[in-house]
Coordinates of C-alpha atoms in Angstrom, one line a residue:
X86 CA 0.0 0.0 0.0
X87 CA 1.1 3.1 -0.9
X88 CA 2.2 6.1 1.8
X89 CA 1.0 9.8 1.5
X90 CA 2.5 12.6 3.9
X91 CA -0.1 15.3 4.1
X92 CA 0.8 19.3 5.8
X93 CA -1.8 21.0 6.5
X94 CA -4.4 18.1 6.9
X95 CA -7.2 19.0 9.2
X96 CA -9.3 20.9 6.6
X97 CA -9.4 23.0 3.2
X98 CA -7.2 21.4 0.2
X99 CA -5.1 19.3 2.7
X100 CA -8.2 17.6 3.9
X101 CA -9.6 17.0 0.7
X102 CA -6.4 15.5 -0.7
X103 CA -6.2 12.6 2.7
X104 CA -10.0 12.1 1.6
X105 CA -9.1 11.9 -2.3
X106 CA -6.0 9.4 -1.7
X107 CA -7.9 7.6 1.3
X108 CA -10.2 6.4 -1.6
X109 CA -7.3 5.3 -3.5
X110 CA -6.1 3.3 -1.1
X111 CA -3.1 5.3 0.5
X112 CA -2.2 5.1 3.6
X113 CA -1.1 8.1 5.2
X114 CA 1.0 10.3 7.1
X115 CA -1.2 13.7 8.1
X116 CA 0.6 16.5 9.6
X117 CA -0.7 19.7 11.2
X118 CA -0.5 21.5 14.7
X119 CA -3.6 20.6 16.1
X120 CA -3.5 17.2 17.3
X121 CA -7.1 17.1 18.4
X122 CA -8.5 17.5 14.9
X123 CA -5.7 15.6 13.4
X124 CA -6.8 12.9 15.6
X125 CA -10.4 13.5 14.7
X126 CA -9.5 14.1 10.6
X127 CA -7.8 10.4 11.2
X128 CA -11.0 8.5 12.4
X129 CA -13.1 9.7 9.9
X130 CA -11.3 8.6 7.0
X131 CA -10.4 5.7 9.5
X132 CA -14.5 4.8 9.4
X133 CA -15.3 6.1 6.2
X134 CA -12.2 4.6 3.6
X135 CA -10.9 2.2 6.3
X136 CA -7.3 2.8 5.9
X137 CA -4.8 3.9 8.7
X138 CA -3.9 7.2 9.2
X139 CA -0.7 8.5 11.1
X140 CA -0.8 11.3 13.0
X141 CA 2.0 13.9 13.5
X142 CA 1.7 16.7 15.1
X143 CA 4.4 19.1 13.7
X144 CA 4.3 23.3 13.6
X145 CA 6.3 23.6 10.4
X146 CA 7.6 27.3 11.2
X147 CA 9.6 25.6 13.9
X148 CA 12.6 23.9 14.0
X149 CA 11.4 21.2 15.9
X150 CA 8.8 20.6 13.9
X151 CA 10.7 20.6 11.1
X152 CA 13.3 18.3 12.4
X153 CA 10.3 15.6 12.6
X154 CA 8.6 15.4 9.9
X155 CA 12.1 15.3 8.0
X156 CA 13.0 12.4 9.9
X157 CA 9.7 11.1 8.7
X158 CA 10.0 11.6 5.5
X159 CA 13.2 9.8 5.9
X160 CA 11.7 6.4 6.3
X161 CA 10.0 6.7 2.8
X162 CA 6.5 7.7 1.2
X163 CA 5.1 7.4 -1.5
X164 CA 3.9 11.1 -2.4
X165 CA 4.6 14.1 -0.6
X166 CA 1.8 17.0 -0.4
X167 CA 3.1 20.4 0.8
X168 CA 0.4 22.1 1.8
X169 CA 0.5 23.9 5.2
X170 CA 0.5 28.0 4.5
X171 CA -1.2 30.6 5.9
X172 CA -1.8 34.3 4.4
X173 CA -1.7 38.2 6.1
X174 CA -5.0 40.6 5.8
X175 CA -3.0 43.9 5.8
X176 CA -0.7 45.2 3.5
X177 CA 2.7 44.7 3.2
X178 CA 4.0 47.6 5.8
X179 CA 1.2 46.9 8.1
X180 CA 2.3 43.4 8.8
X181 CA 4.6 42.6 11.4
X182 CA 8.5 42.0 10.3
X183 CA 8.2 38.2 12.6
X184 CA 4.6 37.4 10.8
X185 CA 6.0 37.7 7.1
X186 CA 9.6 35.8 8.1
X187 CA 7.1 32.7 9.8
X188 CA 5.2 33.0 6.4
X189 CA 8.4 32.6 4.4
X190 CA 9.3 30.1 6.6
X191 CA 6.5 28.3 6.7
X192 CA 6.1 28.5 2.6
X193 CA 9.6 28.3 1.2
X194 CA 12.2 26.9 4.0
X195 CA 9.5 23.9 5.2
X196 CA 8.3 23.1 1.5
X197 CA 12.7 23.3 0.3
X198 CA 13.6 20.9 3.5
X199 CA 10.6 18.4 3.2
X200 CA 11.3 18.0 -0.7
X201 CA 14.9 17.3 0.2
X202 CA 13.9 14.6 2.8
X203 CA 11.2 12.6 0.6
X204 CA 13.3 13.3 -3.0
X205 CA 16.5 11.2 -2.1
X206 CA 14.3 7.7 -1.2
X207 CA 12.1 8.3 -4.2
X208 CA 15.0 8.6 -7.1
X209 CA 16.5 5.5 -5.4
X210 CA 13.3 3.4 -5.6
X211 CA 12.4 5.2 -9.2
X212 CA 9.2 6.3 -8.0
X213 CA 7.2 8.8 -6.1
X214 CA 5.9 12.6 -6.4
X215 CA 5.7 15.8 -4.9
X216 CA 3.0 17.9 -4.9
X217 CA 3.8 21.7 -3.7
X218 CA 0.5 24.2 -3.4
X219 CA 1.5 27.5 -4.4
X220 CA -1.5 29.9 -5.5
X221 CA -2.9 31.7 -8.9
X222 CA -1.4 34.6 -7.2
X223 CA 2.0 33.6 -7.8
X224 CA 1.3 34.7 -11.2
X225 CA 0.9 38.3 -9.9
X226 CA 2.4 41.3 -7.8
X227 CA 0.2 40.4 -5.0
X228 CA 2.3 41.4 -1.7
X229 CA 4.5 39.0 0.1
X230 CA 2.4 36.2 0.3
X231 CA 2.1 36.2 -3.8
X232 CA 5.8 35.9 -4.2
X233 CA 6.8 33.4 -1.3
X234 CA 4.5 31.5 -3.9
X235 CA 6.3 32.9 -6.9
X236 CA 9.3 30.8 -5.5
X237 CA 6.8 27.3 -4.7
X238 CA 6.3 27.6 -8.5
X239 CA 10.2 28.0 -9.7
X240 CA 11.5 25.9 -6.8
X241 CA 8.9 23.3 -7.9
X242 CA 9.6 23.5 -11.8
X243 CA 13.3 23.8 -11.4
X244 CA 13.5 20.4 -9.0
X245 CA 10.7 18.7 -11.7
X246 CA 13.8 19.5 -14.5
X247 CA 16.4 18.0 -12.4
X248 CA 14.5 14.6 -11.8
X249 CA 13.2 14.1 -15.0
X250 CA 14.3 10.8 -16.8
X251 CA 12.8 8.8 -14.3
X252 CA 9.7 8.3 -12.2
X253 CA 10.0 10.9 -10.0
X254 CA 7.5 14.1 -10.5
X255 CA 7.3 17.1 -8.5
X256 CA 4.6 19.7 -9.5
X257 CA 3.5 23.2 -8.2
X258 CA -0.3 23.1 -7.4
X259 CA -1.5 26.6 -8.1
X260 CA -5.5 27.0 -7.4
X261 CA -7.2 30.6 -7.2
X262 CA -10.1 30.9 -4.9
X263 CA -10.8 28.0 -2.8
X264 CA -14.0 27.4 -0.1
X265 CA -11.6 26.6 2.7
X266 CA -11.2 28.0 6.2
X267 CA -7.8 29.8 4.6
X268 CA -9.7 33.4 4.3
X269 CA -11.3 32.9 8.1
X270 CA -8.4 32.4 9.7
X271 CA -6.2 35.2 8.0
X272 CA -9.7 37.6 8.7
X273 CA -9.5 39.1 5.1
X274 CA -12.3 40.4 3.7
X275 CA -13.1 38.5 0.2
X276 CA -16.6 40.0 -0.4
X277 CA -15.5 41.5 -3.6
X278 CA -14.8 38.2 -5.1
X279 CA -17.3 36.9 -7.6
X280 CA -19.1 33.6 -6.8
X281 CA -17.9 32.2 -10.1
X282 CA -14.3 32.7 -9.4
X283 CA -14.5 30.3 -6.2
X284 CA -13.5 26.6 -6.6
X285 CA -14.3 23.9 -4.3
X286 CA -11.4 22.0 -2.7
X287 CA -12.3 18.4 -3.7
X288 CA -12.4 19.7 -7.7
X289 CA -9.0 21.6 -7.6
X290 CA -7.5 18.0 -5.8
X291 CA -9.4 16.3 -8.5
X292 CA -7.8 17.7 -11.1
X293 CA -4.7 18.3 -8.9
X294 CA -4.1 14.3 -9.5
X295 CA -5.5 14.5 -12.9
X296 CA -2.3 16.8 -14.2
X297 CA 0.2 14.5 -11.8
X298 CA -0.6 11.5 -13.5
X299 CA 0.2 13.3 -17.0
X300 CA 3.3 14.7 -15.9
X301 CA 2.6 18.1 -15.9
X302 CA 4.6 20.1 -13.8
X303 CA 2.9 23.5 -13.2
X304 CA -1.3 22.6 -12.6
X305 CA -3.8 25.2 -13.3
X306 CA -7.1 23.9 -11.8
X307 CA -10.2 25.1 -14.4
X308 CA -10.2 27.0 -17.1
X309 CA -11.5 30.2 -15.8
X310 CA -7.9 30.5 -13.8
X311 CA -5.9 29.0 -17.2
X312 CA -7.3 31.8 -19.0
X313 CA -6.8 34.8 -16.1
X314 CA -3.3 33.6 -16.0
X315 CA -2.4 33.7 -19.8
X316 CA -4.1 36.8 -19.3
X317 CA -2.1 38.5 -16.9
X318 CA 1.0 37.3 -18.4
X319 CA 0.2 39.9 -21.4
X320 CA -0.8 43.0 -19.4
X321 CA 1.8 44.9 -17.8
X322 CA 2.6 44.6 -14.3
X323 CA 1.2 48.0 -13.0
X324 CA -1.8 46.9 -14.6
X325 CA -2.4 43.9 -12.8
X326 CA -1.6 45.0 -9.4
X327 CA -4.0 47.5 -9.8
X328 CA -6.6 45.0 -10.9
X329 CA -6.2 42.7 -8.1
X330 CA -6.3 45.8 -5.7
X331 CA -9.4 46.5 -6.9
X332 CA -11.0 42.7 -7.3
X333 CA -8.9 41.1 -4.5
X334 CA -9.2 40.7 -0.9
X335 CA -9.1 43.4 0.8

């Protein structure tokens, strides 16, 4: 049976990807910082899918935490998903210098060092993936949180060029607006966004696993966010920073 290691499990996209790969018969390996609805995350997919789930409770912006679930990663999975992150309601010079370096740790340093741990066993056995979830906004001048995912996309496509030959995939997931408990918890006001701009977690995982399976290395999930992003590529940067001002959280 193969063996997943989840961040960020207990709800949103993480919990929709130990749900997606619970049906497929993974076992797995969920990580977040609250034990109590890791614990509780684990015995539903326990009664629901019947496969075993592993619970390690791990705060990624610490060393620590860290330190564990490299040494996890260590003893082998099967597919890695990196997707523990958080995001900041105010604007860039509002935010507390020790808030944006734990988001950069949290999004660059934890998804760098867990990709080191799981890559090595993987290109020995020949198989295995990596799945990091970056964000549509790494595609534009969005603050701090926009380009710590800026670098999940190049970190994720330059490390998918160094293992290819083989089995071995690693791929940037990069949704756009997603029903999750990711908004709530950062308190950002996303009133402005249109209802037909807002994904549901289980869809983007969906395809997510759709695009791994192909091999490709940068996914897209739906169209709408395909097209906004070929889009934005051809406007100039002023341009779209002034459009996602405007239609952005706020």
């Amino acid at each position: 049976m193969p063996t997943a290691l989840i961040t960020g499990a207990t709800a949103g996209i993480g919990a929709a990807f130990a749900h997606r790969l619970a049906a497929d018969g993974f076992s797995l390996v969920l990580v977040a910082r609250d034990g109590e609805r890791l614990t509780d995350v684990a015995e539903r997919l326990r009664l629901r899918h019947g496969v075993s789930s592993e619970v390690l409770v791990a705060d990624l912006v610490s060393e620590e935490g860290l330190r564990a679930v490299e040494r996890r990663l260590g003893e082998g999975v099967d597919l890695l998903v990196n997707n523990a992150g958080f995001g900041h309601p105010g604007h860039f010079l509002d935010v507390p210098a020790e808030q944006e370096v734990r988001m950069l740790r949290l999004h660059c340093e934890a998804v760098l060092r867990l990709t080191l741990a799981a890559l090595p066993g993987m290109r020995d056995r020949d198989r295995g993936a990596v799945i990091n979830v970056a964000s549509v906004a790494a595609f534009f001048a969005r603050g701090s949180y926009s380009a710590s995912k800026a670098w999940v996309v190049n970190f994720s496509e330059s490390v998918a060029l160094e293992m290819s030959g083989g089995r071995v995939r690693v791929m940037a997931l990069c949704p756009g607006f997603v029903r999750t408990e990711f908004h709530e918890r950062a308190s950002m006001d996303v009133s402005s966004i249109p209802g037909f701009l807002w994904l549901s977690a289980d869809d983007v995982v969906r395809e997510a696993m759709r695009d791994l399976a192909r091999g490709v290395r940068v996914s897209i999930p739906d169209l709408r966010y395909k097209a906004l992003v070929r889009v934005g590529r051809l406007i100039p940067l002023g341009l779209t920073g002034r459009l996602t001002r405007r239609f952005g959280r706020r």
